């Protein structure tokens, strides 16, 4: 550590890593010190020159005697003094909370904007930009943000906030960090100086908020900005953060399933995003995640997302792969039948000029699925969307099903989905950037028949798995959707196994006559991912079956007894 002068205070400055490497300057928020960045700095310092400092009034830096000296002018002068001391022509700025507020302000000022190569912001908007949002944002959006900002009003009161910092506030803060974000206190965070820092830092709120909200400056900035939206941040609303995009000509909107102190709870993800972004701004290639999160007009809804689809060689899988590709995604088409997967991938390349990969895969094999998931992560990255679609049918009465019929059906239809969920959900959780899993169940998940006992059992289990998983993964920003189509005109009846009486011809004809194309199922899947829907019954019989199974389970049981007599309701013979 060394102390550098800035106006009426001396600032504690900390440097790590080789000076020759690109410089990342980490600016902490309120009521933290530079130590809040310990984990992130440790992860970056092998490739970067990492600089941190305690802002005025915090940690080992001095506090101004004059309370007015917490204004943006003084904070910008401090940042300038740090930049002068580092002596690098350009640095990558990273600001959290109040560190973010003051960086947004500083990069609009001559003398600093030329030296900021990029700016990564999280946990705090710019004040000028927020003032614009509060004036011109929708009523509900503004009310949502104001409800999160109640404490800012409380900090304007005299004496009481000071007393709160001397009394219960430090313990309450540590408790809420632990309960809401799972962050345990460690050496350096919260700092030993927390009570004093908390009282000093009230000057930040009192000197800047009201004046700046009343008379905001021009919110536009010229520096490339990466916003990391932390989805469980209790202080800043997603709408306010999203509104920031209009103020920077080059803007990346990243998402992280984390709370306010993401650098403590998810240091790997935060460090990775900072490194990816600064390397790209310095002329390196753009990663797919960065391309995905770049904010630009006219982009496809799934532009640069990686989508993995099993059973993509035919029917619903094929249509879904094509639909995602048509909306900009890079798709992995996996199928037991390699040739059909290759055909689908090649057609996607020709028809939509999108990258598509074909992989031979047996979803029923644990080792094949583990290898597949590992290869995907290694070669293309963590998928944004996984569609567990591969499925087979065995039709006929229960007493005619062999053990092998049961095993095969459950291995493909249920275990294939379990493997897809367990392997890819783990990757998505570890990456921390959210994602979506779609499991293809069926009308058979909730409508019993005498002809499909193994198939229906597997699909009912898939639906329940989806409900359980959705509850568990919601906190990680990962959506789970169960899609339940009725009859769809695909090759499933032709590919099915028939036991007992031979229903092949009847079933094939039935699906063909139904005339419901898999492309319409695909459209439902894309919309469901976009809206994060839980259960999506598709087509008339899918919707009626779903509704009836909830309104009158006994009527559905009566229908199940009839089903063996009528044979096939679609064909009617
Ligand atoms: P399909 O037979 O046209 O396509 C299924 C694809 O899965 C084929 O390409 C097949 O090679 C592949 N596949 C089969 N076993 C596999 C395995 N072990 N590993 C990898 N790939 C495998 O059938 P479809 O109608 O498109 O079915 C897709 C999904 O939709 C299935 O889960 C099915 O149960 C479900 N579904 C279909 C209907 C319908 O009426 N077609 C209705 C409801 C639900």
XYZ file of C-alpha atoms in Angstrom, residues 44-521:
478
model
C -7.089 -11.290 -12.401
C -3.615 -10.435 -11.160
C -1.833 -13.197 -13.132
C -2.844 -11.503 -16.430
C -3.538 -7.937 -15.386
C -2.027 -5.096 -13.486
C -4.757 -4.712 -10.865
C -5.115 -1.409 -9.028
C -7.452 -0.689 -6.120
C -7.812 2.201 -3.723
C -9.899 3.086 -0.699
C -12.148 5.979 -1.649
C -12.093 9.079 0.565
C -13.540 8.409 3.981
C -13.141 4.610 3.724
C -10.590 2.056 4.968
C -7.032 3.374 5.105
C -7.730 6.562 3.125
C -8.194 9.887 4.845
C -11.577 11.492 5.429
C -12.133 15.166 4.530
C -12.942 17.457 7.431
C -15.389 19.394 5.291
C -18.466 17.174 4.685
C -19.058 18.950 1.365
C -15.896 17.332 0.058
C -17.703 14.106 -0.794
C -19.104 15.680 -3.962
C -18.593 14.179 -7.417
C -16.008 16.888 -8.150
C -13.846 15.607 -5.318
C -14.428 11.949 -6.179
C -13.486 12.580 -9.820
C -10.385 14.460 -8.683
C -9.429 11.413 -6.552
C -9.845 9.099 -9.523
C -7.725 11.486 -11.587
C -5.029 11.461 -8.890
C -5.015 7.648 -8.918
C -4.732 7.582 -12.717
C -1.853 10.107 -12.577
C -0.114 7.940 -10.012
C -0.501 4.780 -12.098
C 0.838 6.659 -15.100
C -0.781 4.409 -17.725
C -2.364 6.103 -20.750
C -5.456 3.860 -20.588
C -7.033 1.668 -17.932
C -10.120 -0.530 -17.715
C -12.443 0.847 -15.053
C -14.653 -1.397 -12.952
C -17.131 0.171 -10.528
C -19.451 -1.409 -7.996
C -22.264 0.366 -6.138
C -21.005 3.886 -5.302
C -17.843 3.015 -7.207
C -20.080 2.565 -10.228
C -21.938 5.836 -9.608
C -18.715 7.784 -9.411
C -17.204 6.078 -12.469
C -20.308 6.816 -14.585
C -19.848 10.419 -13.528
C -16.084 10.477 -14.087
C -16.086 8.939 -17.581
C -18.213 11.846 -18.739
C -15.471 14.295 -17.695
C -12.534 15.411 -19.812
C -9.256 14.231 -18.345
C -10.726 10.890 -17.347
C -12.786 9.791 -20.330
C -9.698 9.699 -22.583
C -7.959 7.434 -20.105
C -10.836 4.971 -19.631
C -10.450 2.194 -22.196
C -13.644 0.542 -20.959
C -16.050 0.606 -18.041
C -17.625 -2.403 -16.327
C -20.488 -1.430 -14.019
C -22.586 -3.358 -11.543
C -24.652 -2.733 -8.435
C -25.191 0.960 -9.195
C -26.434 3.158 -12.066
C -25.105 6.545 -13.108
C -26.899 9.343 -11.248
C -27.521 11.492 -14.324
C -28.825 8.452 -16.135
C -30.995 7.520 -13.123
C -32.366 11.081 -13.006
C -33.456 10.689 -16.627
C -35.092 7.352 -15.795
C -36.964 8.829 -12.836
C -38.291 11.679 -14.983
C -39.200 9.816 -18.124
C -39.535 6.153 -17.097
C -42.927 4.447 -16.788
C -44.805 5.025 -13.521
C -44.611 1.406 -12.373
C -40.930 1.091 -13.240
C -40.083 4.282 -11.369
C -42.170 3.215 -8.348
C -40.336 -0.137 -8.352
C -36.966 1.612 -8.175
C -38.086 4.129 -5.547
C -39.254 1.270 -3.321
C -35.720 -0.153 -3.476
C -34.152 3.241 -2.766
C -35.984 4.109 0.489
C -32.710 4.078 2.444
C -31.342 6.936 0.321
C -34.083 9.164 1.740
C -33.309 7.925 5.255
C -29.616 8.778 4.791
C -30.566 12.423 4.219
C -31.872 12.708 7.791
C -29.580 14.343 10.322
C -27.942 12.338 13.147
C -30.136 9.214 12.938
C -28.101 7.430 10.243
C -24.910 8.164 12.212
C -26.510 6.626 15.280
C -27.626 3.608 13.259
C -24.016 2.991 12.156
C -22.876 3.185 15.766
C -25.687 0.818 16.753
C -27.437 -2.023 14.907
C -26.604 -1.324 11.240
C -23.231 -3.158 10.957
C -24.703 -6.388 12.348
C -27.856 -6.024 10.271
C -25.746 -5.587 7.136
C -23.651 -8.689 7.832
C -26.809 -10.660 8.584
C -28.578 -9.611 5.385
C -25.452 -10.420 3.319
C -25.399 -13.890 4.821
C -29.129 -14.571 4.506
C -29.820 -12.946 1.156
C -26.580 -13.691 -0.670
C -24.885 -16.476 1.270
C -21.836 -14.277 1.889
C -19.955 -15.058 5.077
C -17.892 -12.270 6.636
C -14.156 -12.775 6.084
C -11.010 -10.905 7.023
C -11.256 -7.488 5.355
C -14.934 -7.630 4.398
C -16.862 -6.111 5.999
C -13.867 -4.015 7.010
C -12.815 -3.382 10.623
C -13.408 0.277 9.828
C -17.045 -0.354 8.811
C -18.677 1.791 11.495
C -16.522 4.780 10.668
C -16.709 4.187 6.905
C -20.479 3.930 7.134
C -20.728 7.288 8.895
C -18.233 9.032 6.623
C -19.811 7.709 3.455
C -23.170 9.270 4.300
C -21.559 12.355 2.779
C -21.703 10.642 -0.623
C -25.494 10.511 -0.448
C -25.939 13.925 1.119
C -23.633 15.844 -1.214
C -24.655 14.337 -4.516
C -28.112 12.822 -4.668
C -30.522 15.703 -4.373
C -28.466 18.227 -6.305
C -27.760 15.797 -9.121
C -31.304 14.464 -9.374
C -32.598 18.047 -9.523
C -30.139 19.242 -12.143
C -28.684 16.281 -14.017
C -25.836 16.721 -16.466
C -25.753 15.179 -19.956
C -25.972 11.409 -19.312
C -24.214 10.366 -22.546
C -20.755 8.749 -22.358
C -18.320 7.693 -25.058
C -16.533 4.835 -23.309
C -17.539 1.202 -24.140
C -19.711 0.037 -21.239
C -20.313 -3.465 -19.925
C -23.262 -3.642 -17.528
C -23.437 -6.726 -15.319
C -27.045 -7.004 -14.181
C -27.137 -9.009 -10.966
C -30.598 -10.525 -10.939
C -31.095 -10.597 -7.147
C -29.831 -7.085 -6.432
C -32.224 -5.596 -3.892
C -31.040 -2.019 -4.436
C -31.234 -1.531 -8.198
C -34.163 -2.549 -10.399
C -33.556 -4.358 -13.705
C -35.587 -1.677 -15.528
C -33.318 1.109 -14.306
C -30.239 -0.881 -15.286
C -31.653 -1.742 -18.710
C -32.279 1.967 -19.326
C -28.521 2.600 -19.102
C -28.008 1.124 -22.570
C -29.210 4.274 -24.333
C -26.319 6.344 -22.971
C -23.306 4.518 -24.398
C -22.750 3.936 -28.126
C -21.149 0.567 -27.389
C -22.985 -1.351 -24.704
C -22.910 -4.950 -23.449
C -25.652 -6.166 -21.107
C -24.440 -9.208 -19.163
C -26.588 -11.078 -16.666
C -25.453 -12.809 -13.542
C -27.641 -14.797 -11.169
C -26.291 -13.131 -8.040
C -27.099 -10.518 -5.434
C -25.667 -7.044 -4.863
C -22.185 -8.147 -3.746
C -21.550 -10.410 -6.756
C -17.768 -9.924 -6.515
C -17.950 -11.734 -3.161
C -20.516 -14.432 -4.018
C -19.493 -15.068 -7.672
C -15.901 -13.852 -8.010
C -15.036 -16.256 -10.860
C -17.945 -15.076 -13.004
C -17.249 -11.386 -12.296
C -13.520 -11.784 -13.005
C -14.263 -13.715 -16.197
C -16.617 -11.027 -17.473
C -14.146 -8.239 -16.678
C -11.317 -10.134 -18.393
C -13.400 -11.096 -21.465
C -14.580 -7.548 -21.939
C -11.301 -5.749 -21.421
C -9.453 -8.231 -23.657
C -12.035 -7.634 -26.383
C -11.855 -3.842 -26.055
C -8.071 -4.150 -26.296
C -8.486 -5.793 -29.716
C -9.007 -9.448 -28.799
C -11.676 -11.637 -30.367
C -15.195 -11.356 -29.006
C -16.325 -14.438 -27.089
C -19.726 -15.876 -27.982
C -21.112 -14.657 -24.626
C -19.945 -11.147 -25.408
C -21.437 -11.311 -28.895
C -24.652 -12.625 -27.344
C -24.839 -9.764 -24.831
C -23.909 -6.931 -27.177
C -26.834 -4.520 -27.402
C -27.596 -3.711 -31.019
C -30.622 -2.832 -33.073
C -32.161 -5.489 -35.308
C -30.674 -8.573 -33.669
C -32.448 -11.941 -33.778
C -34.151 -12.960 -30.526
C -31.664 -15.814 -30.019
C -28.679 -14.182 -31.715
C -25.407 -15.885 -30.773
C -27.049 -18.096 -28.194
C -25.859 -21.677 -28.067
C -28.772 -24.116 -28.257
C -28.387 -27.878 -27.798
C -31.203 -30.133 -29.049
C -31.383 -33.902 -28.673
C -33.309 -35.972 -31.200
C -32.743 -33.119 -33.658
C -32.585 -35.396 -36.710
C -36.342 -35.623 -37.183
C -39.762 -34.239 -36.294
C -40.057 -31.786 -33.413
C -36.289 -31.747 -32.745
C -35.482 -30.897 -36.338
C -38.121 -28.148 -36.498
C -36.883 -26.693 -33.192
C -33.259 -26.630 -34.340
C -34.286 -24.815 -37.513
C -36.466 -22.322 -35.625
C -33.694 -21.384 -33.176
C -31.219 -21.048 -36.052
C -33.672 -18.857 -37.973
C -33.674 -16.526 -34.943
C -29.907 -16.272 -34.841
C -28.789 -19.155 -32.613
C -25.817 -21.443 -33.049
C -27.281 -24.948 -32.691
C -25.956 -28.375 -31.778
C -28.070 -31.082 -33.410
C -27.620 -34.348 -31.530
C -29.271 -37.586 -32.599
C -28.810 -41.341 -32.389
C -29.072 -41.297 -36.179
C -25.932 -39.370 -37.099
C -26.802 -39.030 -40.778
C -30.085 -37.288 -40.036
C -28.353 -34.906 -37.593
C -25.753 -34.059 -40.249
C -28.496 -33.417 -42.795
C -30.331 -31.050 -40.436
C -27.117 -29.166 -39.567
C -26.162 -28.817 -43.258
C -29.621 -27.563 -44.184
C -29.447 -24.969 -41.405
C -26.101 -23.763 -42.758
C -27.568 -23.461 -46.271
C -30.985 -22.054 -45.385
C -30.092 -19.605 -42.589
C -26.307 -19.162 -42.887
C -25.966 -20.129 -39.242
C -23.427 -22.338 -37.561
C -24.872 -25.760 -36.739
C -23.025 -28.802 -35.439
C -24.088 -32.436 -35.819
C -23.286 -34.934 -33.076
C -24.051 -38.658 -32.848
C -25.508 -39.314 -29.405
C -27.439 -41.946 -27.509
C -29.221 -40.019 -24.748
C -29.871 -43.273 -22.890
C -26.160 -43.843 -22.289
C -24.771 -42.215 -19.138
C -21.193 -42.207 -20.397
C -22.165 -40.912 -23.846
C -24.162 -38.081 -22.282
C -21.347 -37.148 -19.891
C -18.850 -37.122 -22.733
C -21.260 -35.116 -24.894
C -21.865 -32.450 -22.233
C -18.133 -32.175 -21.528
C -17.310 -31.828 -25.228
C -19.963 -29.157 -25.768
C -18.617 -27.040 -22.906
C -15.061 -27.466 -24.121
C -15.643 -26.864 -27.822
C -18.481 -24.359 -27.916
C -19.077 -23.164 -24.345
C -21.940 -23.579 -21.902
C -25.288 -23.775 -23.729
C -27.852 -21.045 -23.213
C -30.745 -23.350 -24.064
C -30.967 -27.147 -23.896
C -33.930 -28.963 -25.432
C -34.247 -32.551 -24.164
C -36.403 -33.781 -26.992
C -35.224 -37.264 -28.045
C -37.957 -39.798 -27.412
C -39.332 -43.166 -28.478
C -42.671 -44.884 -28.080
C -43.669 -48.438 -27.297
C -47.382 -48.989 -27.893
C -49.557 -51.799 -26.610
C -51.057 -53.130 -23.369
C -49.030 -53.258 -20.166
C -49.158 -57.069 -20.017
C -47.533 -57.281 -23.445
C -44.641 -54.947 -22.558
C -41.444 -56.860 -21.921
C -38.913 -55.745 -19.330
C -36.778 -54.595 -22.204
C -39.626 -52.430 -23.579
C -39.846 -50.706 -20.204
C -36.117 -50.275 -19.847
C -35.658 -48.805 -23.305
C -38.567 -46.409 -22.920
C -37.436 -45.173 -19.524
C -33.772 -45.066 -20.563
C -34.450 -42.785 -23.532
C -37.508 -40.794 -22.467
C -36.732 -40.337 -18.777
C -33.042 -41.011 -18.183
C -32.125 -39.126 -21.352
C -33.918 -36.084 -19.923
C -32.459 -36.598 -16.445
C -28.933 -36.726 -17.909
C -29.542 -33.661 -20.071
C -30.857 -31.725 -17.067
C -28.270 -32.838 -14.569
C -25.235 -32.289 -16.794
C -26.213 -29.025 -18.436
C -27.907 -27.503 -15.370
C -24.643 -27.982 -13.487
C -22.726 -26.161 -16.241
C -25.269 -23.329 -16.329
C -25.209 -22.902 -12.549
C -21.412 -22.822 -12.493
C -21.287 -20.245 -15.274
C -23.809 -18.117 -13.366
C -25.272 -16.453 -16.453
C -28.631 -18.232 -16.366
C -30.056 -20.324 -19.183
C -33.086 -22.393 -20.079
C -33.927 -26.090 -20.159
C -36.845 -27.388 -22.206
C -38.061 -30.936 -21.665
C -40.420 -32.430 -24.206
C -43.069 -34.451 -22.400
C -46.467 -35.123 -23.982
C -50.211 -35.036 -23.599
C -49.555 -38.557 -22.306
C -47.969 -36.995 -19.184
C -51.447 -36.269 -17.803
C -53.874 -38.287 -19.969
C -53.766 -42.022 -19.250
C -54.477 -44.592 -21.954
C -54.396 -48.364 -22.033
C -52.073 -48.341 -25.030
C -49.053 -46.388 -23.808
C -48.259 -47.382 -20.198
C -44.460 -47.134 -20.379
C -44.467 -44.059 -22.615
C -47.028 -42.238 -20.442
C -45.181 -43.144 -17.246
C -41.946 -41.760 -18.660
C -43.643 -38.535 -19.770
C -45.443 -38.025 -16.442
C -42.077 -38.376 -14.714
C -40.530 -35.841 -17.095
C -43.271 -33.374 -16.247
C -42.758 -33.795 -12.499
C -38.994 -33.539 -12.954
C -39.555 -30.233 -14.759
C -41.665 -28.848 -11.906
C -39.074 -29.828 -9.272
C -36.161 -28.535 -11.299
C -37.879 -25.267 -12.082
C -38.270 -24.563 -8.377
C -34.631 -25.393 -7.673
C -33.045 -23.547 -10.578
C -35.116 -20.350 -10.462
C -32.673 -18.767 -8.021
C -29.874 -19.351 -10.524
C -31.713 -17.511 -13.285
C -32.342 -20.781 -15.135
C -35.812 -21.400 -16.513
C -37.311 -24.854 -16.980
C -40.200 -25.514 -19.353
C -42.124 -28.735 -19.912
C -43.722 -28.902 -23.338
C -46.689 -31.260 -23.698
C -47.818 -31.662 -27.306
C -50.902 -33.571 -28.342
C -50.695 -35.475 -31.639
C -48.020 -34.087 -33.964
C -47.418 -35.288 -37.513
C -43.893 -36.702 -37.235
C -42.174 -40.045 -37.737
C -42.700 -41.134 -34.114
C -45.452 -43.618 -34.967
C -43.330 -45.118 -37.760
C -40.327 -45.395 -35.417
C -42.383 -46.832 -32.540
C -42.395 -50.441 -31.316
C -45.765 -52.181 -31.165
C -46.473 -54.976 -28.711
C -49.590 -57.148 -28.461
C -51.823 -56.211 -31.377
C -50.195 -54.362 -34.277
C -51.393 -50.787 -34.247
C -48.669 -49.450 -36.520
C -50.788 -48.701 -39.557
C -53.514 -47.134 -37.445
C -51.098 -44.954 -35.507
C -49.152 -43.790 -38.558
C -52.335 -42.915 -40.393
C -53.696 -41.165 -37.307
C -50.699 -38.875 -36.903
C -50.581 -38.177 -40.617
C -54.259 -37.228 -40.737
C -53.958 -35.031 -37.667
C -51.949 -32.653 -39.817
C -50.293 -30.739 -36.960
C -46.798 -29.816 -38.150
C -43.782 -29.993 -35.794
C -42.915 -26.427 -36.823
C -45.859 -25.205 -34.745
C -44.520 -27.047 -31.709
